[in-house]
Short mmCIF file of C-alpha atoms in Angstrom, two decimals:
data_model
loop_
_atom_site.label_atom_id
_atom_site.label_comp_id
_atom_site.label_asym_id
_atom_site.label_seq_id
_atom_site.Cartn_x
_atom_site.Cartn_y
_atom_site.Cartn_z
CA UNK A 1 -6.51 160.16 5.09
CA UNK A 2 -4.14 162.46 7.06
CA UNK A 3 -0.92 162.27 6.37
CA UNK A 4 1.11 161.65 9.26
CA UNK A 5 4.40 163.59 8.18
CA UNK A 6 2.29 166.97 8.51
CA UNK A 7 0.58 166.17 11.51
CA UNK A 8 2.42 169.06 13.12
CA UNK A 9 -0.20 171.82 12.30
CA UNK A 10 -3.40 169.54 12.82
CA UNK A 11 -5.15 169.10 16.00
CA UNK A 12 -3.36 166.23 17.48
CA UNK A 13 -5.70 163.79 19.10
CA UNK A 14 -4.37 161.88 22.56
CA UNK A 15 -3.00 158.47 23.23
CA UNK A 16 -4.07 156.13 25.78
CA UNK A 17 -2.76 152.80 27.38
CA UNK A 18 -5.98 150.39 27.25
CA UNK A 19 -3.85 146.90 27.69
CA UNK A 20 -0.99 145.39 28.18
CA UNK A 21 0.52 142.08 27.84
CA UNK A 22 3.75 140.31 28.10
CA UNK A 23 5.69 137.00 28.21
CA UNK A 24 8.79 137.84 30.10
CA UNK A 25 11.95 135.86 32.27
CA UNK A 26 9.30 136.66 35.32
CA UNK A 27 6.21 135.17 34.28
CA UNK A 28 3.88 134.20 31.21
CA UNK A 29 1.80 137.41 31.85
CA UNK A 30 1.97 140.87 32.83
CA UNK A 31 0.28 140.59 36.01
CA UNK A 32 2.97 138.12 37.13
CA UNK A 33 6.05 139.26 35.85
CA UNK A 34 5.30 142.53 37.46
CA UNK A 35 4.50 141.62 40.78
CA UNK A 36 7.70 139.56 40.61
CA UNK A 37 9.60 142.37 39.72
CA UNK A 38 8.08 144.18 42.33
CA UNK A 39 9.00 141.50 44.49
CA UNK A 40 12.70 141.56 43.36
CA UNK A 41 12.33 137.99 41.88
CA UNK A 42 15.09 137.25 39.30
CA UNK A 43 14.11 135.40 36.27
CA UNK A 44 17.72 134.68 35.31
CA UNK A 45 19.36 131.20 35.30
CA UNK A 46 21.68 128.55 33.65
CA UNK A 47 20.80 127.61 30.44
CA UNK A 48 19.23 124.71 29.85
CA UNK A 49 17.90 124.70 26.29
CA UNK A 50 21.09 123.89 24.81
CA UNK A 51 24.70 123.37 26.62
CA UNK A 52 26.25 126.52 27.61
CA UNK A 53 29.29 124.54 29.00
CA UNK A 54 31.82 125.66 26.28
CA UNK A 55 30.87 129.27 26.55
CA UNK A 56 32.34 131.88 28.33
CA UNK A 57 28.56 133.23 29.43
CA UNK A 58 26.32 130.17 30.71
CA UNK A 59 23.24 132.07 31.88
CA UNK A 60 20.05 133.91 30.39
CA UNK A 61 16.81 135.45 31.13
CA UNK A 62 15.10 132.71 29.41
CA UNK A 63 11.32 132.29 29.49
CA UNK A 64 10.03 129.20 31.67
CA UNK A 65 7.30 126.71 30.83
CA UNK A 66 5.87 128.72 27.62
CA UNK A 67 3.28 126.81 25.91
CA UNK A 68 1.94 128.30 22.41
CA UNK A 69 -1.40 126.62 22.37
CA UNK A 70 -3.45 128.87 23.93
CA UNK A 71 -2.58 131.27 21.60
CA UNK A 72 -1.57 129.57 18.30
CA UNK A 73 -2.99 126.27 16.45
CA UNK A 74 -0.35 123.70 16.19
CA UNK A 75 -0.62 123.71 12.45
CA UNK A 76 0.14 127.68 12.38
CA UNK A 77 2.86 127.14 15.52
CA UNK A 78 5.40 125.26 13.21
CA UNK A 79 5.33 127.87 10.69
CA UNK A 80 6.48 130.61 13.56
CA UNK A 81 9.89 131.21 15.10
CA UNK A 82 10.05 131.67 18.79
CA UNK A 83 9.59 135.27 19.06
CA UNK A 84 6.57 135.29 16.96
CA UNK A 85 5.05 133.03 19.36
CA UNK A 86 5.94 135.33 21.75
CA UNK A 87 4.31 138.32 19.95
CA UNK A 88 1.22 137.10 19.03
CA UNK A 89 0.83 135.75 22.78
CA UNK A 90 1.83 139.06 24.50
CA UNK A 91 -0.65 141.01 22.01
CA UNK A 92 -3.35 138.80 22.58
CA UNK A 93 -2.92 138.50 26.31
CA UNK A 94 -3.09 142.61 25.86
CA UNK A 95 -6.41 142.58 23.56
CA UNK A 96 -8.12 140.78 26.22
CA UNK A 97 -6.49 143.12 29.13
CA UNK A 98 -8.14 145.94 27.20
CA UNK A 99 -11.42 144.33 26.93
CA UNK A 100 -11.43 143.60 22.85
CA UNK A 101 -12.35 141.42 20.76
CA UNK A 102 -11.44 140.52 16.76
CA UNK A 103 -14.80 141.70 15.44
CA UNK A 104 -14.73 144.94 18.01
CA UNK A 105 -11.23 145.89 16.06
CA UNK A 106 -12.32 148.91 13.17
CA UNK A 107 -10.34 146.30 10.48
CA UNK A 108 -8.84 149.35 8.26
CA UNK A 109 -8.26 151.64 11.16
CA UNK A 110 -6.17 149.04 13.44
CA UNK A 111 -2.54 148.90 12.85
CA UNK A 112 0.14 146.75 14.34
CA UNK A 113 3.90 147.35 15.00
CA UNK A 114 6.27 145.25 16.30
CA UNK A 115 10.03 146.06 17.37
CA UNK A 116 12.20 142.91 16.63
CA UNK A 117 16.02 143.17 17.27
CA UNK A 118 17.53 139.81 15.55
CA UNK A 119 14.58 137.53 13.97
CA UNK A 120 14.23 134.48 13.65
CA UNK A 121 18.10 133.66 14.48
CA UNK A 122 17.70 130.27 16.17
CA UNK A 123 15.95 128.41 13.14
CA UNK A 124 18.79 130.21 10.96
CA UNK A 125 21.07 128.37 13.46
CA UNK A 126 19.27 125.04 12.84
CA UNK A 127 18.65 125.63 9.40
CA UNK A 128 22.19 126.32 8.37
CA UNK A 129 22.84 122.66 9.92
CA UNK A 130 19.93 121.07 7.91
CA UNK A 131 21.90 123.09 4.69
CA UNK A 132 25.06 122.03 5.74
CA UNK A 133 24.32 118.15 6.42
CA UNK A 134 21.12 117.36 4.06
CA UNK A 135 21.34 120.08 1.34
CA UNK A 136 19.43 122.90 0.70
CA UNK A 137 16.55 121.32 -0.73
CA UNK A 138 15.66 119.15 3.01
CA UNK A 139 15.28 123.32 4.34
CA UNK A 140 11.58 123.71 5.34
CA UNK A 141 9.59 125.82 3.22
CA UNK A 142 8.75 127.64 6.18
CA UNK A 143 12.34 128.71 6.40
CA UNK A 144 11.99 132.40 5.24
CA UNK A 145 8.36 133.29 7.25
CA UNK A 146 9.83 131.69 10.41
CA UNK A 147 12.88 134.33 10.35
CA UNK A 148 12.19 137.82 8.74
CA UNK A 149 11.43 140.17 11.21
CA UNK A 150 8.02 142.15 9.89
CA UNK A 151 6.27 138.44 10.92
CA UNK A 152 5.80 138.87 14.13
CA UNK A 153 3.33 141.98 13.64
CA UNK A 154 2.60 140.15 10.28
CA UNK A 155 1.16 137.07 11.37
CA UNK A 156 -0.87 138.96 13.94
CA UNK A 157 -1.99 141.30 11.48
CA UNK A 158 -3.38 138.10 9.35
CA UNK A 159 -5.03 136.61 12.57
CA UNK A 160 -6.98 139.62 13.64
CA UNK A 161 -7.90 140.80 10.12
CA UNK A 162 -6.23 144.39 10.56
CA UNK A 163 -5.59 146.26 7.73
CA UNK A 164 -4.26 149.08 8.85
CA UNK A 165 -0.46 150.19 8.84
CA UNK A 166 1.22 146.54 9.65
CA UNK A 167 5.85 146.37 9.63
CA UNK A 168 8.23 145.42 12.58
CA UNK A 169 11.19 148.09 13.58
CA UNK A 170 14.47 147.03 13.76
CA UNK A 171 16.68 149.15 15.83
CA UNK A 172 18.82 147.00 18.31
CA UNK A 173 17.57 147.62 22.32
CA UNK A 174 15.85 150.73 21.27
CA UNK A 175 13.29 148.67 19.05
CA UNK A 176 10.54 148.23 20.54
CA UNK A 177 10.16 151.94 22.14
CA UNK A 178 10.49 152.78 18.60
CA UNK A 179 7.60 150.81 17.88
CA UNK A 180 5.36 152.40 20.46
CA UNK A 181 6.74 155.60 20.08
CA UNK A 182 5.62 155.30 16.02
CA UNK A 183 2.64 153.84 16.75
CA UNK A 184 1.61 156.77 18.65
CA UNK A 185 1.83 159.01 15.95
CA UNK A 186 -0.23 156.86 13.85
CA UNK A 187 -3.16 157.64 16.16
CA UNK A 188 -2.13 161.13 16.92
CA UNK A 189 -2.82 162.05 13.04
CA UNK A 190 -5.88 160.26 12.73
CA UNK A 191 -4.63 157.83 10.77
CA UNK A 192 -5.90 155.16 13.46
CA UNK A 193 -7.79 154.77 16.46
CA UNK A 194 -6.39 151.25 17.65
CA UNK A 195 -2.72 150.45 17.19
CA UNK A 196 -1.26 146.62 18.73
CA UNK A 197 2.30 148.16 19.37
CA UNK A 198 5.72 146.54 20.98
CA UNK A 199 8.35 143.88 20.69
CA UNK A 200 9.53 140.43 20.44
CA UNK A 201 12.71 138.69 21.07
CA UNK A 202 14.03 135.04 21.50
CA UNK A 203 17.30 134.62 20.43
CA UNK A 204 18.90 132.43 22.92
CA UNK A 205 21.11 130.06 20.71
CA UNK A 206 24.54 129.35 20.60
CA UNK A 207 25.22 131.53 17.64
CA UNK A 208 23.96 134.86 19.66
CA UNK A 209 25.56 133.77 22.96
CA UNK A 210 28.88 133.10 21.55
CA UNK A 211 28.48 136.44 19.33
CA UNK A 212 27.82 138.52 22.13
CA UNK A 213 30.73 136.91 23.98
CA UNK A 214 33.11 137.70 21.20
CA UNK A 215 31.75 141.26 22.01
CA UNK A 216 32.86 141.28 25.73
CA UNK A 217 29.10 142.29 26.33
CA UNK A 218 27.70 139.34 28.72
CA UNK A 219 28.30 138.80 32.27
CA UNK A 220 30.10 135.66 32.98
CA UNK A 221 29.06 135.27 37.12
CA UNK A 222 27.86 131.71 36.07
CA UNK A 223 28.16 130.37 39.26
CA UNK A 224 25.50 133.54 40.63
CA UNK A 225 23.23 133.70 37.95
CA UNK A 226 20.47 135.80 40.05
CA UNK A 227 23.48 138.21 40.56
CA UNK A 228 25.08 138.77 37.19
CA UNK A 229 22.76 141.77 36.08
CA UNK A 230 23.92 144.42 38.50
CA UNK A 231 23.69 147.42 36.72
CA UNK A 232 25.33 150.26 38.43
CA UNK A 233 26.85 148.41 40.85
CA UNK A 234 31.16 148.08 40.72
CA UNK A 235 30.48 144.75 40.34
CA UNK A 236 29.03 144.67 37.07
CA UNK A 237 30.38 142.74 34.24
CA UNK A 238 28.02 142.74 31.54
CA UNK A 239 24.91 142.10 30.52
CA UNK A 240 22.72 139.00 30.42
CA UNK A 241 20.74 137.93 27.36
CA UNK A 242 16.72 137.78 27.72
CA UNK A 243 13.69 137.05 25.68
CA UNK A 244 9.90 137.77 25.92
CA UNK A 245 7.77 140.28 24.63
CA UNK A 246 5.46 143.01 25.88
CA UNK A 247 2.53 144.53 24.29
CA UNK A 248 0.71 147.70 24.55
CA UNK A 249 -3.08 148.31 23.01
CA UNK A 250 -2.96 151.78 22.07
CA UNK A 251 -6.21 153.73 21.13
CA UNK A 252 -7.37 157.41 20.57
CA UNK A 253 -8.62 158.92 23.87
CA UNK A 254 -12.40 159.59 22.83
CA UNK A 255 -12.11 156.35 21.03
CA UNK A 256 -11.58 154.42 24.17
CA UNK A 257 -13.82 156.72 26.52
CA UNK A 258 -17.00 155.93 24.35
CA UNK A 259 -16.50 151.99 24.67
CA UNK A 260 -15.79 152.65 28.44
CA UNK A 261 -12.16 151.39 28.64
CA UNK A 262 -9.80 151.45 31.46
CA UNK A 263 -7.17 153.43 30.85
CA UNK A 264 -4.20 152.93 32.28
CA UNK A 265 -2.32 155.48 31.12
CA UNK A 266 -1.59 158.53 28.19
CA UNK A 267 1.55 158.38 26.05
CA UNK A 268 2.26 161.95 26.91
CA UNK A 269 5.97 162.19 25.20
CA UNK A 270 8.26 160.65 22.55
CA UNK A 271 11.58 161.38 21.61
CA UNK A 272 14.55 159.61 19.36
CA UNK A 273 17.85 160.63 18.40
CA UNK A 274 21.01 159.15 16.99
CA UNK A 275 24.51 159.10 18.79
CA UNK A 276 26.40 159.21 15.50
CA UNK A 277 29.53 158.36 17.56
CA UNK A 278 29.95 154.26 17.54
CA UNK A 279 28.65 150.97 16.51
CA UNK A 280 28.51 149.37 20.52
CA UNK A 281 29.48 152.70 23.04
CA UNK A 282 27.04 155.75 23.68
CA UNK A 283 28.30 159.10 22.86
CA UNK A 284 30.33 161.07 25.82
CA UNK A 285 28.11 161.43 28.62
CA UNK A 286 25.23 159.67 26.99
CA UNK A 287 24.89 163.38 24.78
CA UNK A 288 22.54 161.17 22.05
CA UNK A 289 20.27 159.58 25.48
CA UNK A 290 20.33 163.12 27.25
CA UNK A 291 18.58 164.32 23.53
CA UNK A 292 16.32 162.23 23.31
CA UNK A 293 15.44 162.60 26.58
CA UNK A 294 15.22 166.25 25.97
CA UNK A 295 12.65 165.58 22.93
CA UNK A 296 10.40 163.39 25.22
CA UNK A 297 9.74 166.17 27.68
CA UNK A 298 9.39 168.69 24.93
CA UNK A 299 7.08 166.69 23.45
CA UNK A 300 5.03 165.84 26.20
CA UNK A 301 5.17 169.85 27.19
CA UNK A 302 6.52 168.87 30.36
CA UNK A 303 9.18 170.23 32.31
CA UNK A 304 11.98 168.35 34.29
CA UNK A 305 11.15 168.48 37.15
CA UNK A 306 7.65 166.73 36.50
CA UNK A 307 9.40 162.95 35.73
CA UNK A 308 8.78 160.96 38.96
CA UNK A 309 10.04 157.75 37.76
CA UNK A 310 12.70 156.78 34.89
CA UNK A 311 12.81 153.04 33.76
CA UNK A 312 16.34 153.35 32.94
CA UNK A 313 18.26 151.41 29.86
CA UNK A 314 20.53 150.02 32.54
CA UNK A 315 21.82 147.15 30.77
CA UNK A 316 24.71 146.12 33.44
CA UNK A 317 27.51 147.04 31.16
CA UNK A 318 30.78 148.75 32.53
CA UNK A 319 30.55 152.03 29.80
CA UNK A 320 26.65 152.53 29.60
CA UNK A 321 25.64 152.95 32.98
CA UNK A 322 27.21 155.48 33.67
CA UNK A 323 26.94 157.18 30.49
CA UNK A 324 22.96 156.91 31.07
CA UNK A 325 23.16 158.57 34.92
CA UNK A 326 25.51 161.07 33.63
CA UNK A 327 22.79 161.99 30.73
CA UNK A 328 20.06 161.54 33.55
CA UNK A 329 22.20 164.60 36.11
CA UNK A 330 23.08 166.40 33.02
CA UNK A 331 19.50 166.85 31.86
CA UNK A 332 17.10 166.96 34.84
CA UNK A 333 20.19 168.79 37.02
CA UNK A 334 19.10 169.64 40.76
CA UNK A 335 15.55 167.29 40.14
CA UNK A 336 17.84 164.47 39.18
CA UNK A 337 18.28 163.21 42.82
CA UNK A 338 14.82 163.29 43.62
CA UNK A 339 13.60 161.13 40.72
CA UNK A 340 13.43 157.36 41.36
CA UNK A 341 15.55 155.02 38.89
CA UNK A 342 15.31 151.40 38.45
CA UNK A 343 16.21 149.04 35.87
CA UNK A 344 13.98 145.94 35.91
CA UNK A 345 16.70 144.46 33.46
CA UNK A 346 18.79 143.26 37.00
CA UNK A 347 15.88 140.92 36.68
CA UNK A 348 15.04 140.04 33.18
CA UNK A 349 18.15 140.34 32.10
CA UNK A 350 18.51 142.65 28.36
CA UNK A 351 15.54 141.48 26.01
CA UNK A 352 17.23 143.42 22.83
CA UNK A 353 14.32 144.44 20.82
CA UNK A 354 11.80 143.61 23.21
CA UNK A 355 13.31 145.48 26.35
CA UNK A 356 11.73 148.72 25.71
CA UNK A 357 8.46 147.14 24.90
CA UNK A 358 8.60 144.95 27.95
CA UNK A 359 10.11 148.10 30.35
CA UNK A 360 7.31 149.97 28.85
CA UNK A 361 4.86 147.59 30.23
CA UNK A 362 6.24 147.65 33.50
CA UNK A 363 5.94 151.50 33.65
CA UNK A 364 2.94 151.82 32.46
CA UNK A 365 1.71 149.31 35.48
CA UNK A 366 3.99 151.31 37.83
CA UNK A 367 2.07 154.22 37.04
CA UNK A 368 -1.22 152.51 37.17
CA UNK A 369 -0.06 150.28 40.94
CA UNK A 370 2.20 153.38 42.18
CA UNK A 371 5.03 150.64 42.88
CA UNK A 372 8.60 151.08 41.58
CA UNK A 373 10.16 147.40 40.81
CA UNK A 374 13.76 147.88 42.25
CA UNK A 375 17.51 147.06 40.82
CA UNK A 376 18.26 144.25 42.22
CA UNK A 377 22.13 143.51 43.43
CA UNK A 378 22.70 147.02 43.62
CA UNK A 379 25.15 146.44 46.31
CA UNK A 380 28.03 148.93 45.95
CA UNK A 381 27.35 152.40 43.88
CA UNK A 382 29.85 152.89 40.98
CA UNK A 383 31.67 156.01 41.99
CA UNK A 384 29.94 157.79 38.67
CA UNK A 385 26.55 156.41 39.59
CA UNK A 386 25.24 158.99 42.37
CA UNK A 387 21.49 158.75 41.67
CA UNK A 388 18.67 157.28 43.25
CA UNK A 389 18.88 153.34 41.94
CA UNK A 390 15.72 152.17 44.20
CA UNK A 391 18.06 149.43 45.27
CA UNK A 392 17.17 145.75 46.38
CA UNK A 393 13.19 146.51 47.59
CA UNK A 394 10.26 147.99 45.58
CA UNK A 395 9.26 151.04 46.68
CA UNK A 396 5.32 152.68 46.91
CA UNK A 397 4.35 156.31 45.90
CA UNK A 398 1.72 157.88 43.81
CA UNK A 399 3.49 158.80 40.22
CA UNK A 400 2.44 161.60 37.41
CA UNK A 401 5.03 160.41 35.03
CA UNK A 402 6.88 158.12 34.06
CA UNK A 403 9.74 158.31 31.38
CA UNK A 404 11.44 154.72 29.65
CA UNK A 405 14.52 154.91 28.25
CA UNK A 406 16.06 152.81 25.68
CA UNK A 407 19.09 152.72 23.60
CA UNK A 408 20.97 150.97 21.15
CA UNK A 409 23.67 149.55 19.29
CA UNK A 410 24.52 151.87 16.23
CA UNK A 411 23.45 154.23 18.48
CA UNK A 412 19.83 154.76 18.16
CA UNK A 413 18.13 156.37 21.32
CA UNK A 414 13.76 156.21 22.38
CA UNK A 415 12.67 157.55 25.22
CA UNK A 416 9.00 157.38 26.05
CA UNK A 417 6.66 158.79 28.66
CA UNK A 418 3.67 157.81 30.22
CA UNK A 419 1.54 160.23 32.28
CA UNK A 420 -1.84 159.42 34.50
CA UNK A 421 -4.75 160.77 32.80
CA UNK A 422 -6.28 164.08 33.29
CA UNK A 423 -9.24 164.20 31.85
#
């Protein structure tokens, strides 16, 4: 076996985009929650799983109307945390996208990552209250599988009998990018053909929205909940807490062309970088992003001016935006203002560690559709924000590639791209 550290002077074999899946704000599928997005539908709303009334932020990009049953026995479905629900469903709905079975999976050579930001925070919300009021020995023994983070690409990995390279990336926003962006080198080494890559999150509790409002992150326009995510526009106010998950199936090029997949795209680029500046704020004009950046395109061998579409971070927050469109005119300079931005986050809201996962999804199909989802409520321009936002409509042109960004608290930066296949 190959080892993947050294894989710079071996042939490197390509990665394509066979499925996708995803449970998102917009729809329990990727089909739907992409048109919507296309369609400028906003998936964010009051909260109604638990009362928001005492908190300064009252809204969320919460998933409607999720049933695990299709996916998940009832039996195994109270042993799993929310956002392993949500992973196994999103990678399943993906398997079937890309036309595979269980038994078609090569067991040893099939590998699954999964980018998780918090775990399994809600059950320790209601588990803490079991502690606190019963004792510790009324805690289910499920307690520990339901929450650590490596079990929502564990449980999968148990499901589908893979035995290849199996652990969940934790990384704030940027983790599930990371987990793509890994993945692919998995299969660029030869250390895999198939790899179930991307990223789960449902942490909408009380404990994270009153955390994150301690922070000053979240929006509170409660009374305009389709408005609050806004990013670039003066207006914004923070960011709006989502969930979901997205999935990619990931497989070695000649691996995929001799079982006649469609492909809907090659992972051309990947790039990460650290700001080494701040816990919560990017470094001066988004230097880490513009890196990273930078490392995607040399990467991919592709020059600047080749990025049709960026999938921005665009979280809605009063520092990063414009730290991100400063990176964005810093790096691709003249070819800046001719490259479409969006951030499908004005409609998802922020899904943490499954935001580049889901984003990815949502390039990938823009690449495959040639529509650009727009940024929604993208009213009035920051004065630092002089890029093309694709505000309020969708918009229609062929694309070549496509970067995603994502980035992080601690300051951890991904940036992926995704380029139509030339054969």
């Amino acid at each position: 076996m190959q080892n993947r550290f050294f894989r710079e002077s071996l042939p490197q074999r390509r990665v394509v985009v066979t499925g996708v899946g995803a449970v998102s704000p917009l729809g329990l599928d990727a089909k739907t929650s992409f048109e919507n997005a296309c369609k400028g539908v906003s998936g964010i709303t009051k909260i109604s799983r638990f009362d928001a009334s005492v908190s300064p932020a009252q809204i969320a990009g919460d998933v409607k109307n999720f049933t695990p049953e299709p996916f998940i026995s009832l039996k195994e479905v109270k042993k799993m945390d929310l956002f392993i629900q949500y992973s196994i469903a999103a990678s399943l709905m993906a398997l079937e996208n890309a036309g595979l079975k269980k038994e078609d999976l090569p067991s040893e050579r099939t590998g699954i990552f999964m980018g998780v930001g918090m775990g399994g925070l809600p059950t320790i919300e209601e588990q803490h209250s079991v502690l606190l009021e019963r004792g510790p020995t009324r805690l289910t023994p499920f307690f520990i599988p339901k929450v650590i983070t490596n079990l929502a690409s564990g449980q999968l990995s148990i499901m589908l009998g893979a035995k290849g390279p199996n652990y969940s990336i934790t990384s704030a926003c940027a983790s599930g990018s990371h987990a793509i962006g890994e993945a692919v080198s998995y299969i660029r080494s030869g250390q895999c053909d198939i790899m179930i890559a991307g990223g789960a999150e449902a942490v909408l509790c009380p404990m994270a929205i009153g955390g994150f409002s301690a922070m000053k992150a979240l929006s509170t326009r409660n009374e305009a909940p389709r408005e609050a995510s806004r990013p670039w526009d003066k207006g914004r106010d923070g960011f709006v807490l989502g969930e979901g998950a997205g999935t990619l199936i990931l497989e070695d090029y000649e691996h995929a062309s001799r079982r006649g997949a469609k492909i809907y795209a090659e992972v051309t680029g990947y790039g990460t970088t650290s700001d080494a500046n701040h816990m919560t704020s990017p470094a001066p004009e988004g230097e880490g992003g513009k890196r990273a950046m930078q490392l995607a395109l040399n990467n991919a061998s592709l020059n600047a001016d080749q990025i049709d579409y960026i999938n921005a971070h665009g979280t809605s927050t009063p520092a990063g935006d414009p730290l991100e469109s400063i990176a964005i005119e810093n790096l691709f300079k003249d070819h800046a203002k001719n490259i479409w931005i969006s951030s499908t986050k004005s409609m998802t809201g922020h899904l943490l560690g499954a935001a580049g996962a889901l984003e990815s999804v949502f390039s990938i199909m823009s690449l495959d559709s040639g529509i650009v989802p727009p940024t929604i409520n993208l009213e009035n321009p920051d004065d630092d924000c002089r890029l093309d936002y694709v505000p309020l409509r969708a918009r229609e042109k062929k694309l070549s590639h496509v970067l995603n960004n994502s980035f992080g608290f601690g300051g951890t930066n991904a940036c992926l791209i995704f380029s139509r296949l030339e054969k």
